[in-house]
Short mmCIF file of C-alpha atoms and ligand atoms in Angstrom, two decimals:
data_model
loop_
_atom_site.label_atom_id
_atom_site.label_comp_id
_atom_site.label_asym_id
_atom_site.label_seq_id
_atom_site.Cartn_x
_atom_site.Cartn_y
_atom_site.Cartn_z
CA MET A 1 -229.56 5.35 -178.92
CA GLU A 2 -232.84 5.31 -176.96
CA LYS A 3 -235.74 2.90 -177.01
CA ILE A 4 -239.04 4.53 -177.96
CA ASN A 5 -240.84 3.53 -174.77
CA ASP A 6 -238.18 5.21 -172.63
CA ILE A 7 -238.58 8.62 -174.30
CA LEU A 8 -242.38 8.68 -173.97
CA SER A 9 -241.98 10.65 -170.77
CA ASP A 10 -242.20 14.21 -169.53
CA ASN A 11 -238.55 13.90 -168.44
CA PHE A 12 -237.53 13.96 -172.10
CA ILE A 13 -239.55 17.01 -173.14
CA GLY A 14 -237.28 19.50 -174.93
CA LYS A 15 -234.41 17.02 -175.05
CA GLU A 16 -232.73 15.40 -178.02
CA ALA A 17 -233.07 11.68 -178.56
CA SER A 18 -232.00 9.15 -181.20
CA ILE A 19 -234.15 6.17 -182.02
CA ARG A 20 -234.14 3.53 -184.73
CA GLY A 21 -236.72 1.19 -186.08
CA TRP A 22 -239.28 0.71 -188.85
CA VAL A 23 -241.90 2.94 -190.43
CA TYR A 24 -245.25 1.87 -189.01
CA ARG A 25 -247.40 4.50 -190.72
CA ILE A 26 -246.68 7.50 -192.88
CA ARG A 27 -248.69 10.40 -194.19
CA SER A 28 -247.63 13.56 -195.90
CA SER A 29 -249.29 16.91 -196.37
CA GLY A 30 -247.04 19.21 -198.38
CA LYS A 31 -244.81 20.89 -195.82
CA ILE A 32 -245.12 18.26 -193.18
CA THR A 33 -244.63 14.48 -193.08
CA PHE A 34 -245.78 12.37 -190.15
CA ILE A 35 -243.90 9.14 -189.66
CA VAL A 36 -245.01 6.79 -186.93
CA LEU A 37 -241.91 4.78 -186.07
CA ARG A 38 -241.93 1.47 -184.23
CA ASP A 39 -239.23 -0.43 -182.42
CA SER A 40 -239.55 -3.47 -180.16
CA SER A 41 -240.68 -1.27 -177.27
CA ASN A 42 -243.45 0.98 -178.65
CA ILE A 43 -244.41 3.49 -181.38
CA ILE A 44 -243.98 7.27 -181.61
CA GLN A 45 -245.04 9.90 -184.06
CA CYS A 46 -242.09 11.69 -185.71
CA ILE A 47 -242.61 14.89 -187.61
CA ALA A 48 -240.56 16.09 -190.57
CA SER A 49 -241.02 19.80 -191.14
CA SER A 50 -239.47 22.06 -193.77
CA GLU A 51 -238.60 24.42 -190.93
CA LYS A 52 -235.87 22.03 -189.82
CA LEU A 53 -235.04 20.01 -192.96
CA ASP A 54 -233.96 20.93 -196.49
CA GLU A 55 -236.03 20.20 -199.56
CA ASN A 56 -234.19 16.99 -200.52
CA SER A 57 -234.56 15.53 -197.05
CA MET A 58 -238.25 16.38 -197.02
CA LYS A 59 -238.68 14.64 -200.35
CA GLU A 60 -236.75 11.59 -199.26
CA LEU A 61 -238.68 11.22 -196.00
CA SER A 62 -242.10 11.77 -197.55
CA SER A 63 -241.41 9.02 -200.10
CA LEU A 64 -240.64 6.37 -197.45
CA THR A 65 -242.85 3.30 -197.37
CA VAL A 66 -244.19 1.20 -194.50
CA GLU A 67 -241.50 -1.02 -192.88
CA SER A 68 -238.56 0.98 -194.27
CA SER A 69 -235.77 0.98 -191.68
CA ILE A 70 -234.47 4.28 -190.37
CA GLU A 71 -232.61 6.02 -187.57
CA ILE A 72 -233.94 9.38 -186.41
CA ASN A 73 -232.52 12.08 -184.21
CA GLY A 74 -234.88 14.76 -182.95
CA ILE A 75 -236.41 16.72 -180.09
CA ILE A 76 -239.26 15.40 -177.97
CA HIS A 77 -242.33 17.34 -177.12
CA ARG A 78 -245.77 16.55 -175.79
CA GLU A 79 -248.52 16.17 -178.33
CA ASP A 80 -251.85 14.91 -177.12
CA ARG A 81 -253.06 14.24 -180.65
CA ALA A 82 -250.11 11.91 -181.37
CA VAL A 83 -250.71 8.19 -181.05
CA THR A 84 -248.63 7.71 -177.89
CA GLY A 85 -248.89 11.24 -176.52
CA TYR A 86 -245.44 12.54 -177.55
CA GLU A 87 -243.84 13.60 -180.81
CA LEU A 88 -240.28 13.70 -182.11
CA LEU A 89 -239.36 16.70 -184.26
CA ILE A 90 -236.83 15.33 -186.76
CA LEU A 91 -233.43 17.10 -186.89
CA SER A 92 -231.48 14.45 -188.82
CA TYR A 93 -231.90 10.87 -189.97
CA LYS A 94 -230.23 7.91 -191.65
CA ILE A 95 -232.17 5.54 -193.88
CA TYR A 96 -231.02 1.90 -193.70
CA GLU A 97 -233.37 0.57 -196.33
CA ARG A 98 -236.25 2.00 -198.29
CA ASN A 99 -238.68 -0.86 -199.03
CA GLU A 100 -240.74 -1.61 -202.01
CA ASN A 101 -244.39 -2.02 -201.05
CA PHE A 102 -244.78 -4.11 -197.89
CA PRO A 103 -247.14 -6.99 -198.71
CA ILE A 104 -249.07 -6.93 -195.44
CA THR A 105 -251.94 -4.47 -195.57
CA LYS A 106 -255.41 -4.40 -194.04
CA ASP A 107 -258.15 -6.94 -194.83
CA LEU A 108 -256.04 -9.78 -196.21
CA GLY A 109 -257.15 -13.41 -196.22
CA GLU A 110 -255.98 -15.78 -193.47
CA GLU A 111 -254.02 -18.08 -195.80
CA PHE A 112 -252.12 -15.13 -197.26
CA LEU A 113 -251.25 -13.94 -193.77
CA LEU A 114 -250.12 -17.43 -192.74
CA ASP A 115 -247.93 -17.72 -195.86
CA ASN A 116 -246.42 -14.38 -194.93
CA ARG A 117 -246.17 -15.09 -191.24
CA HIS A 118 -242.51 -14.00 -191.24
CA LEU A 119 -243.71 -10.47 -192.09
CA TRP A 120 -247.05 -10.50 -190.29
CA LEU A 121 -245.21 -11.15 -187.01
CA ARG A 122 -244.16 -7.50 -187.01
CA SER A 123 -247.71 -6.27 -186.41
CA ARG A 124 -248.30 -4.40 -183.18
CA GLU A 125 -250.82 -6.94 -181.90
CA PHE A 126 -248.55 -9.88 -182.63
CA THR A 127 -245.61 -8.15 -181.00
CA SER A 128 -247.71 -7.76 -177.84
CA ILE A 129 -248.80 -11.41 -177.93
CA LEU A 130 -245.16 -12.46 -178.24
CA LYS A 131 -244.20 -10.30 -175.27
CA ILE A 132 -246.95 -11.90 -173.17
CA ARG A 133 -245.79 -15.32 -174.38
CA SER A 134 -242.27 -14.48 -173.27
CA THR A 135 -243.56 -13.56 -169.79
CA VAL A 136 -245.55 -16.82 -169.57
CA PHE A 137 -242.48 -18.93 -170.41
CA ARG A 138 -240.27 -17.07 -167.95
CA ALA A 139 -242.88 -17.17 -165.18
CA PHE A 140 -243.36 -20.91 -165.62
CA ALA A 141 -239.66 -21.60 -165.05
CA ASP A 142 -239.34 -19.00 -162.27
CA PHE A 143 -242.19 -20.52 -160.32
CA PHE A 144 -240.62 -23.96 -160.28
CA TYR A 145 -237.12 -22.71 -159.50
CA LYS A 146 -238.62 -20.81 -156.55
CA ASN A 147 -240.29 -24.02 -155.38
CA ASN A 148 -237.07 -26.06 -155.45
CA TYR A 149 -237.60 -27.96 -158.69
CA TYR A 150 -234.72 -28.72 -161.08
CA GLN A 151 -234.97 -28.08 -164.79
CA VAL A 152 -234.15 -31.15 -166.90
CA GLN A 153 -234.17 -32.12 -170.57
CA ALA A 154 -235.57 -35.21 -172.29
CA PRO A 155 -235.01 -36.56 -175.83
CA MET A 156 -237.30 -35.67 -178.72
CA PHE A 157 -236.59 -38.88 -180.72
CA VAL A 158 -238.21 -41.69 -178.77
CA SER A 159 -239.15 -45.33 -179.18
CA THR A 160 -242.25 -45.42 -176.96
CA ALA A 161 -245.69 -43.80 -176.95
CA THR A 162 -246.98 -42.03 -173.86
CA GLU A 163 -250.35 -40.81 -175.09
CA GLY A 164 -251.52 -43.61 -177.41
CA GLY A 165 -250.54 -44.62 -180.94
CA SER A 166 -253.02 -42.57 -182.94
CA THR A 167 -251.15 -39.28 -182.67
CA LEU A 168 -247.59 -40.57 -183.19
CA PHE A 169 -245.30 -39.01 -185.77
CA GLU A 170 -243.00 -41.61 -187.26
CA VAL A 171 -239.47 -40.61 -188.25
CA ASN A 172 -236.83 -42.51 -190.18
CA TYR A 173 -233.92 -42.60 -187.74
CA PHE A 174 -230.91 -44.00 -189.62
CA GLY A 175 -233.12 -46.68 -191.12
CA GLU A 176 -234.99 -47.42 -187.88
CA LYS A 177 -238.57 -46.32 -187.23
CA VAL A 178 -238.80 -44.06 -184.19
CA ASN A 179 -241.26 -41.37 -183.06
CA LEU A 180 -241.21 -37.72 -182.19
CA THR A 181 -242.04 -37.39 -178.51
CA GLN A 182 -245.66 -36.82 -177.42
CA SER A 183 -244.62 -35.98 -173.88
CA SER A 184 -241.45 -35.99 -171.77
CA GLN A 185 -243.34 -37.46 -168.83
CA PHE A 186 -241.74 -40.91 -168.67
CA TYR A 187 -238.24 -39.42 -168.82
CA LEU A 188 -239.18 -36.95 -166.09
CA GLU A 189 -240.37 -39.91 -164.01
CA THR A 190 -236.92 -41.51 -164.33
CA LEU A 191 -235.33 -38.28 -163.09
CA ILE A 192 -237.28 -37.92 -159.84
CA TYR A 193 -235.30 -40.81 -158.38
CA SER A 194 -232.27 -38.52 -158.26
CA LEU A 195 -233.75 -35.01 -158.20
CA GLU A 196 -237.22 -35.59 -156.65
CA LYS A 197 -238.86 -32.50 -158.20
CA VAL A 198 -238.23 -31.75 -161.88
CA PHE A 199 -239.66 -29.74 -164.78
CA THR A 200 -238.98 -29.31 -168.45
CA VAL A 201 -240.15 -27.03 -171.26
CA ALA A 202 -239.93 -28.61 -174.70
CA PRO A 203 -241.90 -29.21 -177.85
CA SER A 204 -244.27 -32.18 -177.99
CA PHE A 205 -245.55 -33.58 -181.24
CA ARG A 206 -249.05 -34.86 -181.98
CA ALA A 207 -250.23 -36.05 -185.35
CA GLU A 208 -253.59 -34.43 -184.64
CA LYS A 209 -255.96 -35.07 -187.50
CA SER A 210 -258.54 -32.84 -185.90
CA ARG A 211 -258.74 -29.22 -186.92
CA THR A 212 -259.82 -27.40 -183.80
CA ARG A 213 -259.11 -24.00 -182.39
CA ARG A 214 -256.76 -25.51 -179.81
CA HIS A 215 -254.66 -28.20 -181.47
CA LEU A 216 -251.19 -27.84 -182.93
CA SER A 217 -249.13 -30.72 -184.26
CA GLU A 218 -246.06 -29.22 -182.58
CA TYR A 219 -246.73 -27.45 -179.31
CA TRP A 220 -244.75 -26.22 -176.31
CA HIS A 221 -245.21 -28.54 -173.42
CA ALA A 222 -244.28 -27.61 -169.85
CA GLU A 223 -244.10 -30.77 -167.78
CA VAL A 224 -243.56 -31.40 -164.11
CA GLU A 225 -242.99 -34.49 -162.01
CA ALA A 226 -242.72 -34.63 -158.21
CA ALA A 227 -241.73 -37.48 -155.90
CA TRP A 228 -244.03 -38.20 -152.92
CA TYR A 229 -246.80 -35.95 -154.32
CA ASN A 230 -250.42 -37.07 -154.49
CA ASN A 231 -253.09 -35.69 -156.83
CA GLU A 232 -254.09 -32.92 -154.41
CA ASP A 233 -250.45 -31.84 -153.79
CA MET A 234 -249.97 -31.52 -157.54
CA MET A 235 -253.14 -29.49 -158.04
CA ARG A 236 -252.03 -27.09 -155.31
CA ASP A 237 -248.74 -26.35 -157.11
CA GLU A 238 -250.64 -25.96 -160.38
CA GLU A 239 -253.16 -23.41 -159.15
CA ASN A 240 -250.39 -21.38 -157.54
CA LEU A 241 -248.44 -21.63 -160.78
CA ILE A 242 -251.35 -20.34 -162.87
CA LYS A 243 -251.96 -17.50 -160.42
CA TYR A 244 -248.25 -16.63 -160.51
CA ILE A 245 -248.14 -16.60 -164.32
CA ILE A 246 -251.23 -14.38 -164.50
CA ASP A 247 -249.88 -11.98 -161.87
CA GLU A 248 -246.60 -11.69 -163.81
CA VAL A 249 -248.50 -10.90 -167.02
CA ILE A 250 -250.60 -8.28 -165.19
CA LYS A 251 -247.40 -6.76 -163.77
CA ASN A 252 -245.30 -6.79 -166.95
CA ASN A 253 -247.75 -6.63 -169.86
CA GLU A 254 -250.49 -4.19 -168.96
CA ASN A 255 -249.90 -2.17 -172.12
CA ASP A 256 -249.71 -5.30 -174.29
CA LEU A 257 -253.08 -6.47 -172.94
CA LYS A 258 -254.50 -3.08 -173.89
CA ILE A 259 -253.06 -3.29 -177.40
CA ILE A 260 -254.71 -6.67 -178.00
CA ASN A 261 -257.97 -5.52 -176.38
CA ARG A 262 -257.85 -8.02 -173.53
CA ASP A 263 -259.72 -6.86 -170.43
CA ILE A 264 -257.14 -6.98 -167.64
CA ASN A 265 -259.92 -7.21 -165.02
CA VAL A 266 -260.86 -10.67 -166.26
CA LEU A 267 -257.33 -11.77 -165.32
CA LYS A 268 -257.26 -9.79 -162.07
CA ASN A 269 -260.40 -11.64 -160.97
CA ILE A 270 -258.80 -15.11 -161.19
CA LYS A 271 -258.72 -16.46 -157.63
CA VAL A 272 -257.11 -19.44 -155.93
CA PRO A 273 -258.02 -22.05 -154.82
CA PHE A 274 -259.69 -23.32 -157.98
CA GLU A 275 -262.86 -25.36 -157.60
CA ARG A 276 -262.33 -29.15 -157.73
CA ILE A 277 -265.16 -31.15 -159.23
CA ARG A 278 -265.29 -34.87 -159.91
CA TYR A 279 -265.90 -35.91 -163.52
CA LYS A 280 -269.06 -37.74 -162.43
CA ASP A 281 -270.49 -34.60 -160.78
CA LEU A 282 -269.49 -32.39 -163.68
CA MET A 283 -271.40 -34.58 -166.10
CA GLU A 284 -274.52 -34.29 -163.95
CA LYS A 285 -274.09 -30.54 -163.60
CA ALA A 286 -273.52 -30.15 -167.35
CA LYS A 287 -276.80 -31.86 -168.00
CA LYS A 288 -278.83 -30.26 -165.24
CA ASP A 289 -277.46 -26.68 -165.18
CA PHE A 290 -276.14 -26.17 -168.70
CA GLY A 291 -278.58 -28.36 -170.64
CA LEU A 292 -275.83 -30.38 -172.35
CA ASP A 293 -276.42 -33.85 -173.68
CA LEU A 294 -273.56 -35.53 -171.80
CA LYS A 295 -273.43 -38.78 -169.85
CA TYR A 296 -270.95 -40.69 -167.71
CA GLY A 297 -268.21 -42.14 -169.92
CA ASP A 298 -268.32 -39.44 -172.60
CA ASP A 299 -264.96 -37.95 -173.49
CA LEU A 300 -264.67 -34.20 -173.18
CA GLY A 301 -263.32 -32.67 -176.38
CA ALA A 302 -262.90 -29.06 -177.45
CA ASP A 303 -266.63 -28.52 -178.06
CA GLU A 304 -267.88 -30.12 -174.85
CA GLU A 305 -265.33 -28.23 -172.74
CA TYR A 306 -266.22 -24.99 -174.50
CA ASN A 307 -269.91 -25.49 -173.72
CA ILE A 308 -269.11 -26.14 -170.07
CA MET A 309 -266.45 -23.49 -169.55
CA ILE A 310 -268.36 -20.57 -171.03
CA HIS A 311 -270.28 -20.74 -167.74
CA TYR A 312 -267.12 -20.15 -165.65
CA ASN A 313 -264.93 -17.09 -164.93
CA ASN A 314 -262.35 -19.02 -162.90
CA PRO A 315 -260.46 -22.21 -163.85
CA ILE A 316 -261.70 -25.53 -162.46
CA PHE A 317 -260.05 -28.89 -161.79
CA VAL A 318 -261.96 -31.90 -163.04
CA THR A 319 -260.82 -35.00 -161.11
CA ASN A 320 -261.48 -38.74 -161.06
CA TYR A 321 -262.08 -39.42 -164.74
CA PRO A 322 -263.23 -42.94 -165.63
CA GLU A 323 -260.33 -45.30 -166.33
CA SER A 324 -261.52 -45.83 -169.90
CA LEU A 325 -260.88 -42.19 -170.85
CA LYS A 326 -257.24 -41.92 -169.81
CA THR A 327 -253.91 -43.52 -170.72
CA PHE A 328 -252.45 -46.57 -169.01
CA TYR A 329 -250.02 -44.91 -166.57
CA HIS A 330 -252.70 -43.17 -164.44
CA ARG A 331 -253.16 -44.58 -160.96
CA PRO A 332 -256.60 -46.11 -160.25
CA ASP A 333 -258.38 -44.70 -157.20
CA PRO A 334 -258.41 -47.48 -154.57
CA ASP A 335 -261.51 -45.94 -152.93
CA ASN A 336 -263.53 -45.50 -156.14
CA PRO A 337 -263.26 -48.48 -158.49
CA GLY A 338 -263.27 -47.55 -162.18
CA GLU A 339 -261.98 -44.03 -161.47
CA ILE A 340 -258.43 -42.71 -161.61
CA LEU A 341 -256.53 -40.25 -159.44
CA CYS A 342 -256.09 -37.60 -162.08
CA HIS A 343 -257.15 -34.10 -162.98
CA ASP A 344 -257.54 -31.81 -165.94
CA LEU A 345 -257.41 -28.08 -165.43
CA LEU A 346 -260.04 -26.33 -167.56
CA ALA A 347 -259.66 -22.63 -168.31
CA PRO A 348 -262.70 -20.32 -168.12
CA GLU A 349 -264.48 -18.32 -170.85
CA GLY A 350 -264.86 -21.48 -172.92
CA TYR A 351 -261.12 -22.21 -173.26
CA GLY A 352 -261.15 -25.65 -171.64
CA GLU A 353 -258.22 -27.99 -170.97
CA VAL A 354 -254.83 -26.40 -170.41
CA VAL A 355 -253.36 -29.04 -168.07
CA GLY A 356 -253.59 -32.81 -167.71
CA GLY A 357 -252.02 -34.58 -164.76
CA GLY A 358 -252.34 -36.85 -161.76
CA GLU A 359 -250.83 -39.73 -159.81
CA ARG A 360 -248.84 -42.41 -161.59
CA ILE A 361 -249.09 -46.15 -161.00
CA TYR A 362 -246.14 -47.12 -158.82
CA ASN A 363 -246.89 -50.77 -158.13
CA LEU A 364 -245.06 -53.11 -160.51
CA ASN A 365 -247.81 -55.66 -161.08
CA GLU A 366 -250.47 -53.02 -161.46
CA LEU A 367 -248.42 -51.35 -164.20
CA LEU A 368 -247.72 -54.65 -165.98
CA ASP A 369 -251.46 -55.43 -165.95
CA ARG A 370 -252.36 -52.02 -167.35
CA LEU A 371 -249.76 -52.34 -170.12
CA LYS A 372 -251.13 -55.74 -171.10
CA ASN A 373 -254.75 -54.57 -170.98
CA ASN A 374 -253.79 -51.75 -173.33
CA ASN A 375 -252.09 -54.19 -175.74
CA LEU A 376 -248.68 -52.67 -175.05
CA ASN A 377 -245.57 -54.82 -174.84
CA PRO A 378 -243.87 -54.39 -171.41
CA ASP A 379 -240.50 -55.10 -173.10
CA ASP A 380 -240.82 -51.86 -175.06
CA TYR A 381 -241.30 -50.04 -171.76
CA TYR A 382 -238.62 -51.96 -169.82
CA TRP A 383 -236.97 -48.80 -168.51
CA TYR A 384 -240.30 -47.33 -167.39
CA VAL A 385 -241.24 -50.62 -165.70
CA ASP A 386 -237.82 -50.75 -163.98
CA LEU A 387 -238.74 -47.63 -162.01
CA ARG A 388 -241.38 -49.75 -160.26
CA ARG A 389 -238.74 -52.39 -159.51
CA TYR A 390 -236.07 -50.30 -157.87
CA GLY A 391 -237.14 -47.99 -155.06
CA SER A 392 -240.61 -47.24 -156.34
CA ILE A 393 -242.44 -44.35 -154.66
CA PRO A 394 -245.78 -42.54 -154.97
CA HIS A 395 -245.50 -39.60 -157.32
CA SER A 396 -247.52 -37.24 -159.49
CA GLY A 397 -247.01 -34.91 -162.40
CA PHE A 398 -248.67 -32.87 -165.07
CA GLY A 399 -248.29 -31.43 -168.54
CA LEU A 400 -249.36 -27.89 -169.40
CA GLY A 401 -249.83 -26.63 -172.94
CA LEU A 402 -248.04 -23.28 -172.92
CA ASP A 403 -249.60 -22.23 -176.24
CA ARG A 404 -253.04 -22.90 -174.79
CA VAL A 405 -252.27 -20.83 -171.71
CA VAL A 406 -251.10 -17.95 -173.91
CA THR A 407 -254.26 -18.30 -176.03
CA TRP A 408 -256.42 -18.04 -172.93
CA ILE A 409 -254.52 -15.23 -171.20
CA CYS A 410 -254.53 -13.19 -174.42
CA GLY A 411 -258.20 -13.99 -175.08
CA LEU A 412 -257.41 -15.28 -178.60
CA SER A 413 -259.93 -17.22 -180.63
CA ASN A 414 -257.39 -19.64 -182.15
CA ILE A 415 -254.20 -21.23 -180.80
CA LYS A 416 -252.45 -20.43 -184.09
CA ASP A 417 -252.20 -16.82 -183.01
CA SER A 418 -250.34 -17.70 -179.83
CA ILE A 419 -247.17 -19.03 -181.49
CA PRO A 420 -244.89 -17.47 -184.13
CA TYR A 421 -244.90 -20.42 -186.53
CA PRO A 422 -247.89 -22.71 -185.98
CA ARG A 423 -247.64 -26.29 -187.20
CA THR A 424 -250.99 -27.82 -188.07
CA ILE A 425 -252.26 -30.64 -190.26
CA ARG A 426 -252.23 -28.24 -193.21
CA ARG A 427 -249.20 -26.08 -192.58
CA VAL A 428 -245.44 -26.49 -192.20
CA LYS A 429 -244.27 -23.24 -193.81
CA PRO A 430 -242.74 -20.77 -193.43
O1 LIG B 1 -253.27 -34.26 -171.67
P1 LIG B 1 -251.97 -34.54 -172.37
O2 LIG B 1 -251.99 -35.35 -173.58
O3 LIG B 1 -251.05 -35.20 -171.25
C1 LIG B 1 -249.79 -35.62 -171.43
O4 LIG B 1 -249.12 -35.56 -172.45
C2 LIG B 1 -249.14 -36.07 -170.15
N1 LIG B 1 -248.13 -37.07 -170.45
C3 LIG B 1 -248.57 -34.84 -169.48
C4 LIG B 1 -247.92 -35.13 -168.18
O5 LIG B 1 -248.59 -35.54 -167.24
N2 LIG B 1 -246.62 -34.93 -168.06
O6 LIG B 1 -251.27 -33.15 -172.68
C5 LIG B 1 -251.00 -32.22 -171.67
C6 LIG B 1 -251.38 -30.82 -172.11
C7 LIG B 1 -252.87 -30.64 -172.41
O7 LIG B 1 -253.59 -30.35 -171.24
C8 LIG B 1 -252.87 -29.47 -173.36
O8 LIG B 1 -252.79 -28.25 -172.64
C9 LIG B 1 -251.58 -29.65 -174.11
O9 LIG B 1 -250.75 -30.50 -173.35
N3 LIG B 1 -251.83 -30.27 -175.42
C10 LIG B 1 -251.82 -29.60 -176.60
N4 LIG B 1 -251.62 -28.29 -176.87
C11 LIG B 1 -251.66 -27.92 -178.17
N5 LIG B 1 -251.87 -28.78 -179.20
C12 LIG B 1 -252.07 -30.09 -178.97
N6 LIG B 1 -252.26 -30.93 -179.99
C13 LIG B 1 -252.04 -30.55 -177.60
N7 LIG B 1 -252.20 -31.76 -177.03
C14 LIG B 1 -252.06 -31.56 -175.70
#
């Protein structure tokens, strides 16, 4: 049994091949039926002709419907008019299942398509997005293995908040109230004391009330933590990571990018190092150069970042946010009071934040003060505080939203299209 993509080659011309898959398109004109068949690898036009098949077979094939499953044996030849340049002349076949009418057709409403996501996923565009997603996930892990990081796992049921109480999902855990994790960061911090450089890929959960183009309530979070790293060291690994992921997509998914109409040159033009700009300077630039009504202290949400990043073709790091805008664990900048040693990585073409990271507070009293100032009880964080008691060291880390990276690389207009089963404020099915 061959895969369709493998037989789309001059080497196969005149040879017999067997393929199996699903009917992608079908049209019949009396003596001839054209069936475009798809499998996971590609599509090919198959031709049923009464010269090779008896009347019953011709009837059976011409009555097939979209998404019926079938195995076909035939001979390959070149056909420039066929959708992928080659054609399979059918000699024999086996039908696995002849469908009733497949519910997904052109011009359907978004809600209908989301309700039928389990079927919509088969579309050619979605298949390509999922292949690119697969490359992004693999490349993320590869990069960190190559750079001597260890992969670790953290729990999803947790008793502490990392990113503030407003986006916590509460769960009844055998009668006790616990939360679904917002981030594995604190657990990763515990693990650097044995492994020094660690990463994890896991879901994070945010009870996001906002309906934006970039928020999911369950998203795939790639997180990294490195002992002895400062903010700049971390940014260097991140820009090389992003470049590596993009290069892998260019290498492995050229055809998929074409299918989803994403201009590969936009990705080829991404260059390292990425520009670093302090939050303070970005706010001035946003006002002066982009005419935005922003001032020091304003938080940057989806809209603000969009309005800034449509002016960029390369990602940028925004560093030194004001203390008031970030969570308690970020390390204050000793040289710039009121600022913290952190960074967000904003993707170009309006996409905005894909990474948040920076240095962590490693002094015990500083951490206790920050917990208190944020009305958090240090007892709840005893294990996190302990890290500053026993062999504390400078360290940094970051969290990258894999769904956001896929959204950007694929040039999608909504994060929902980057993941098979999006979870949002309004949707938990299928
Ligand atoms: O900026 P965030 O909230 O940072 C953290 O959770 C840190 N504890 C990470 C760390 O340092 N280990 O989230 C990190 C990234 C964001 O930059 C964004 O890409 C993604 O996670 N993200 C979301 N992606 C989709 N839907 C959401 N609701 C997201 N919230 C954050």
